[in-house]
Amino acid sequence: MSDRTAPRSGRLLVRGCDVLRVPPAGECEILPARDIVVADGVIEDVRPTGDHNPSVKAADVIDGRGLLAVPGLVNAHTHSPMVLMRGAAEDVSVEGWFNDRVWPMESNLTAADVRHGARLACAEMIRSGVTTFADHYFFPEQIAEAVAETGLRADIAPTYFSSGGAEALEAGVRFAETWHSRAGGRLTVSLGPHAPYTVDDADLRTLAGHARRLGLRVHIHAAEHLEQTRSSVERRGITPIRLLYETGVLDAGALIAHGCGIVEQDLPLLAEHAGTTAVACCPKVYLKHALSPLTPVRELLDAGVTVAVGTDGAAGHNTLDVWEALRLLALTQKQAVRDATWMTVSDTLRLALRGGARALGLQDRIGALEPGMRADIVLTDLSGLHCRPLHDQRAALVYSARAADVRTVVVDGRVLMRDGRLLTVDVPALLEEADARAARIVDTSHGRAVQHYDP
Amino acid sequence: MSDRTAPRSGRLLVRGCDVLRVPPAGECEILPARDIVVADGVIEDVRPTGDHNPSVKAADVIDGRGLLAVPGLVNAHTHSPMVLMRGAAEDVSVEGWFNDRVWPMESNLTAADVRHGARLACAEMIRSGVTTFADHYFFPEQIAEAVAETGLRADIAPTYFSSGGAEALEAGVRFAETWHSRAGGRLTVSLGPHAPYTVDDADLRTLAGHARRLGLRVHIHAAEHLEQTRSSVERRGITPIRLLYETGVLDAGALIAHGCGIVEQDLPLLAEHAGTTAVACCPKVYLKHALSPLTPVRELLDAGVTVAVGTDGAAGHNTLDVWEALRLLALTQKQAVRDATWMTVSDTLRLALRGGARALGLQDRIGALEPGMRADIVLTDLSGLHCRPLHDQRAALVYSARAADVRTVVVDGRVLMRDGRLLTVDVPALLEEADARAARIVDTSHGRAVQHYDP
């Protein structure tokens, strides 16, 4: 276990940048030419540049002139080590994806693979301005170590299938007890039953009980698409969301992945627990798997439920690019409700940033660049040809900018990338190791699988 | 008029790159470690690297090792100078977009604005690996000059509204007579009636006649969405596509923009002219404007009609990024037909590349890296964190790669970008001028507009 990247003592000054202000409601604003003062990992002040208190001495100064500071992006649902399988499961149905590709490939993974995959994923996320992610995977302690060493912020849920038995369930709980609040507070843990169709009701109840006891939440796939909901109703007489309600999962607090199959009768159940319930929407994988309808974002927001944006694993999403995900969320939700004036630029940014923070229970720490918040700061360069002329920086963030426009990334007051150079990761070594592991991981000739998909 | 960038004499050798082969049917392939030999703007050979004929002397050698060569991307429908309005028309309905934002802004545009906007667009497209575009706009000679000087390949249609009268129609025809096949053959012209709802039947017939006389095609917006088709049927008793059929536009050969409102009874009319008819699908703007259904790509392909991908103007699409457009085409079409196994990686690349070439009538010149084709070559770098491990380069192109991964761009044998540096454009000067023009262009306080939208 490692706390190698506990919050830095000392001060950091980001000088002269514009700052994206994301209010709890209403239009986002651009505050021009600000200094962001950071002390001990916390934003102390955001003030007009040059307005210096002579007593402030910064150990480190970042020149932010010409750049726009945005709160670090939140990837509200992923399986980070699956970057090892990106591009290896294309043009298949949901069933084919699980049963012919991904679950067989996952049976190849060792703890060392997962450690490596998580490092690679952390590097990709830092590179693209993602400072926090909600992970759900096997060998969670390997991911926790990768988070600790690379300096990111994460909530990790140890994936659990009932087929793993009591030992696996207990291992997940022990992981939570051991790792929650570690890495200088950058690491939190949720419990991780995979889904209502792979975890039985008794285990859901047991895990919900542990979550309440430990003050943690449950991160779970549920109502991933409408067919799953229909199948649940046919086989069991209730929707997956009602099952979460009845087993105490919603009462414990839940981060629900996908929810494209959330139906009208689920909304009152979710609304009852709106304060601690969130749904992570990952639109690229829904389109790729030809799903319709999508997550009912408007209905969820109307019910007071938090919605955030995620990538899901890269075996479906191909990247961990949250810029791509939030753009697709805006585009697909406009189309889904047939209203081009909805899911505005400001609402999209708020959903991705404040919604992302709230989805992980971190709304008091991240999601906005304001005094008192942890210093998770992303400096973006909107000077590229694809953003110019720059009529509206907010619109550029949602509809023009690319992950490659991220220049500098700060998490918890520590600089993880500076002017495009990653400081906590040895990228060439990481890529070389990825190449060495690649062929073995995608080999499915053995015929094994971690599970069979039949929801 | 300018022929400043006539095809280079002399030779070019791209050494040691992998090459994407896009066959007319079936799976795309990666040919590893090839040399591409270019002479006088034409691909002479694609052969295993090092397999040198000692008599071949290249004036210029590009080191392609570690890069993947793909045919230059085709943007099959855009309005290039609208980059000047990017981000200035967000979160509005189709009607609001036309009547409150874009057509008022367009009334501000001068010939000099259009020249500048086209240069800016050309720079953005070169930067992102787009080597050919089908444009539709006012002041077409300004765009033609920008294409000539920057070295891109384009088909330009002079936008015509019947409200412009006979003089405007004749000016468009004169532009075609003057500019077609100029710039060393890189420039072709189509006739550009705006749409069946802004151009009357007599003018459509007249323009179709000119197109047949001149051996050119007609580039036109039609059946942009289902409401337009319904409105046409209500007001006139026929669909927009039947109108194109009856006025001779389909007989002349048509590049139809959008076609989301193409209905079943249109398909036999399009099939009858399948050899010279193409539809350009621009999915990002459909989603953004909350349109449904989308272009019926499967039905069009089944009818033998060419489909290609475009961005539309940046006032809707925000970028001229064809990587983004082709990815969205694959994603949205899978969802539209509820089949994740359709619009495969290979089919998407074929549609974008060979389909793009065919949509512009250039299938004998571009769209594939094969001996005899014009040398429009894009070297992409798939070594980034977001592409690794690189299990499948084809999947990476469709689902992971970004415009920023393009390193070197060759058009007609001439290097327009080398290792990320643009060689035919002064980017800082261009951006400075864009900033100077920006505020005036988006000012709509005057209350004028180029047209009123009421299809």
Short mmCIF file of C-alpha atoms in Angstrom, two decimals, chain A residues 39 43 73 96 122 166 182 191 210 313 334 344 352 367 369 398:
data_model
loop_
_atom_site.label_atom_id
_atom_site.label_comp_id
_atom_site.label_asym_id
_atom_site.label_seq_id
_atom_site.Cartn_x
_atom_site.Cartn_y
_atom_site.Cartn_z
CA ALA A 39 -1.84 25.88 -0.81
CA ILE A 43 -7.51 26.26 -3.91
CA LEU A 73 -12.76 16.13 -15.79
CA GLY A 96 -21.05 -11.25 -28.73
CA CYS A 122 -4.01 6.68 -15.70
CA ALA A 166 -18.19 -15.73 -0.10
CA ARG A 182 -5.88 6.39 1.34
CA LEU A 191 -18.56 -1.71 -3.18
CA HIS A 210 -21.54 -3.44 4.35
CA GLY A 313 -14.05 0.55 -20.49
CA LYS A 334 -30.61 16.66 -27.78
CA THR A 344 -27.06 23.39 -23.52
CA ALA A 352 -19.83 16.58 -16.58
CA GLY A 367 -15.95 19.82 -9.70
CA LEU A 369 -12.38 25.94 -9.28
CA VAL A 398 -18.06 21.09 -25.64
#
